[in-house]
Coordinates of N, CA, C and O in Angstrom, one line a residue:
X386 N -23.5 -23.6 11.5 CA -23.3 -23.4 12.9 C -22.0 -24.1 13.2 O -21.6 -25.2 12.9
X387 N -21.3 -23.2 14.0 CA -19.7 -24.0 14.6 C -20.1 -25.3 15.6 O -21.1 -25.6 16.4
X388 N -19.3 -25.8 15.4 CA -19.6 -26.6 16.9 C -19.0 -26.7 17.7 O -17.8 -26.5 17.6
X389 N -19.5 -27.1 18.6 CA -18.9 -26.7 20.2 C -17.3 -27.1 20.5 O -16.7 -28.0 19.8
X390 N -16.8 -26.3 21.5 CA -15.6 -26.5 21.5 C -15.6 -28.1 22.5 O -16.4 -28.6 23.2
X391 N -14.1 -28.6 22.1 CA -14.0 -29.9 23.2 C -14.3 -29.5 24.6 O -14.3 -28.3 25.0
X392 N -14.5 -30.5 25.2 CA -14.1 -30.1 26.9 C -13.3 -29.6 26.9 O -12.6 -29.7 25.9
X393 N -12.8 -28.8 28.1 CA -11.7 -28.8 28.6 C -10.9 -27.4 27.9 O -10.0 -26.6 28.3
X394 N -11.6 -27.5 26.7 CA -10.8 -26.5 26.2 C -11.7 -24.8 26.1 O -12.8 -24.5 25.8
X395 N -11.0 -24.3 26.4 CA -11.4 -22.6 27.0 C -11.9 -21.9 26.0 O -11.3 -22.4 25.0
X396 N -12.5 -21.1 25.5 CA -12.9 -20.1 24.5 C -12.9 -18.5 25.5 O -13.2 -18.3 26.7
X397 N -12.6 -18.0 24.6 CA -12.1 -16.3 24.5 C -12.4 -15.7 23.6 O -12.0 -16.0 22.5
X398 N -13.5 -14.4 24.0 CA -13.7 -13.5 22.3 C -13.2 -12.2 23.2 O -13.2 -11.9 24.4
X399 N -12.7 -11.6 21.6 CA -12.5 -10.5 22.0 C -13.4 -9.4 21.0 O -14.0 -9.6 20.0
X400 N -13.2 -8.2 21.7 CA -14.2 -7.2 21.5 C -13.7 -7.2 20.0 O -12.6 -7.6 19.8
X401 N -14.5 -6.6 18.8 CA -14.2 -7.0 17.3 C -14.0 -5.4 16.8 O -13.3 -5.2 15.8
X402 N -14.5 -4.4 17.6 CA -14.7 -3.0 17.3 C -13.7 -2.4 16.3 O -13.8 -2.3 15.1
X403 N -12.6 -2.2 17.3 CA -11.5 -1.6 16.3 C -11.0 -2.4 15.4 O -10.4 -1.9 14.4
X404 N -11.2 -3.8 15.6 CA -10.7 -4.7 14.2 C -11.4 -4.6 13.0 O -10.9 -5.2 12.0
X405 N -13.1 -3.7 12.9 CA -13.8 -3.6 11.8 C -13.6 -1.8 11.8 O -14.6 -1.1 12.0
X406 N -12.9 -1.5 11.8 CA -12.6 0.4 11.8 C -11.8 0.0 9.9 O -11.3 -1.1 9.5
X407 N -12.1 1.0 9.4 CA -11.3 1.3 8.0 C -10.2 1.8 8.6 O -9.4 1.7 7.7
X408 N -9.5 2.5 9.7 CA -8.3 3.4 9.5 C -8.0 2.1 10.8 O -9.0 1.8 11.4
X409 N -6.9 1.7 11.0 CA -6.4 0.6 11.6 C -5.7 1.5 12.8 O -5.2 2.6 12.5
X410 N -5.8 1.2 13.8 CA -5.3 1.7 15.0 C -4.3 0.6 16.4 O -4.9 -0.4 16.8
X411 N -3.7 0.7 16.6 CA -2.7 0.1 17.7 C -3.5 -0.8 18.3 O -2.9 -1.9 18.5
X412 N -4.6 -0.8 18.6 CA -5.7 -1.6 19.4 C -6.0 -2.8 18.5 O -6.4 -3.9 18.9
X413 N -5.8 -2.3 16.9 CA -6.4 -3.6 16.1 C -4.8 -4.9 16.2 O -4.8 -6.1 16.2
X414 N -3.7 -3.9 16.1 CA -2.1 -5.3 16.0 C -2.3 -5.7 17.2 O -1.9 -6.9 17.2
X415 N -2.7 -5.4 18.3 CA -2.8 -6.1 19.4 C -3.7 -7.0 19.6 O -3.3 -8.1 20.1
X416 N -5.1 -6.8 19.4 CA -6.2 -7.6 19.5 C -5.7 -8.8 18.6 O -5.8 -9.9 19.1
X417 N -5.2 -8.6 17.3 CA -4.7 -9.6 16.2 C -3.6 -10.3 17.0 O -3.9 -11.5 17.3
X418 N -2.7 -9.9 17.2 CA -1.7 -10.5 17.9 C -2.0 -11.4 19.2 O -1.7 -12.6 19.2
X419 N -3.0 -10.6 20.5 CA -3.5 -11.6 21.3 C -4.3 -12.7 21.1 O -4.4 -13.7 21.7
X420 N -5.1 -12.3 19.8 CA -6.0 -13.7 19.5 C -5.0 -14.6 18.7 O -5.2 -15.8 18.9
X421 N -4.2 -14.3 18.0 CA -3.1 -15.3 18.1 C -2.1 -16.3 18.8 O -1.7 -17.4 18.6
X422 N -2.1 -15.3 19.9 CA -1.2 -15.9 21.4 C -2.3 -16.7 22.0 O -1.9 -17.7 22.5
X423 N -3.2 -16.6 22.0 CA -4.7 -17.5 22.5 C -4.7 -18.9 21.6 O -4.6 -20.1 21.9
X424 N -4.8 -18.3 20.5 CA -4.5 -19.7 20.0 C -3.8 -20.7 19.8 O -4.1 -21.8 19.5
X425 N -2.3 -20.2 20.1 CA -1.4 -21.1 20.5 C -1.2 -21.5 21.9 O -0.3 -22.2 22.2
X426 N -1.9 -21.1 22.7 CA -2.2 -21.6 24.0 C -3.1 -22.7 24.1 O -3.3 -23.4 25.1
X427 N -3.6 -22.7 23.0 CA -4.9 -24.2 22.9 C -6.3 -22.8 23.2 O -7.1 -23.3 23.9
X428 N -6.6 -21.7 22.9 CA -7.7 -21.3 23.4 C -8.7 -21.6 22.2 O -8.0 -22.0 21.3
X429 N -9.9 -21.6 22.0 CA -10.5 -21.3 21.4 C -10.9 -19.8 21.2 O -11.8 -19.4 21.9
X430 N -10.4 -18.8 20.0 CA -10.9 -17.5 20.2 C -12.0 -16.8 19.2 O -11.9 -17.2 18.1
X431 N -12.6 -16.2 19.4 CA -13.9 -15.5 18.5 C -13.5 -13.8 18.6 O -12.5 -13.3 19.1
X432 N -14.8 -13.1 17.5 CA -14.5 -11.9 17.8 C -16.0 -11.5 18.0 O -16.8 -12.3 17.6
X433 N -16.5 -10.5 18.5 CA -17.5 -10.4 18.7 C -17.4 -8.6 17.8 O -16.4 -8.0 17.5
X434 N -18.7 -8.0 17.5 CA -19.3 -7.2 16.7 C -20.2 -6.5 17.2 O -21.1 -7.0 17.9
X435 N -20.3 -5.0 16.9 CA -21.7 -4.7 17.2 C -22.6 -5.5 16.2 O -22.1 -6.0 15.2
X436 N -24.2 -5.5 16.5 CA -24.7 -5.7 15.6 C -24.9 -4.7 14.2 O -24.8 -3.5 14.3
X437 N -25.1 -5.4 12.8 CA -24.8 -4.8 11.8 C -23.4 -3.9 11.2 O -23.4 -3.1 10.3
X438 N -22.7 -4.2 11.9 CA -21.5 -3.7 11.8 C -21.0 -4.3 10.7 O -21.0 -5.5 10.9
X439 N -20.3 -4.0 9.4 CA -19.0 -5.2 8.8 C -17.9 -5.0 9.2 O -17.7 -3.9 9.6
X440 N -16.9 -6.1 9.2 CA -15.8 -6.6 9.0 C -15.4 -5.6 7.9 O -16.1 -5.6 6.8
X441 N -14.4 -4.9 8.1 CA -13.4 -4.5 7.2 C -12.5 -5.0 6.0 O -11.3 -5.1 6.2
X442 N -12.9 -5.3 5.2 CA -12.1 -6.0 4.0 C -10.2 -5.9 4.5 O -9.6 -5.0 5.0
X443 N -10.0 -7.2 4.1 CA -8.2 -7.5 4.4 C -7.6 -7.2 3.2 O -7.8 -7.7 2.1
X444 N -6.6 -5.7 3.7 CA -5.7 -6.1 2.5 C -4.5 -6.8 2.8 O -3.8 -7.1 1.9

């Protein structure tokens, strides 16, 4: 189990959908990109999933 974020500090998920697609689409460099820019803002960010869904292997 993670543990909780500090005070003070924000958490943000974003929707995980197109980031677990096998054919990669404009929606996935973005979502990647924004949860990036989140994290250098101090956010804490997650991704969320449908249930039973996988994560798409990284090449």
């Amino acid at each position: 189990m993670r543990a909780a974020a500090p005070p003070g500090r924000p958490r943000v998920f974003l929707d995980g959908y197109n980031l677990a697609l096998d054919q990669g689409t404009g929606v996935a460099t973005y979502a990647r990109n924004l949860s990036f820019a989140f994290g250098r803002l101090g956010f804490e960010t997650g991704c969320s999933t449908a249930p039973g869904r996988r994560r798409a292997a990284t090449r």
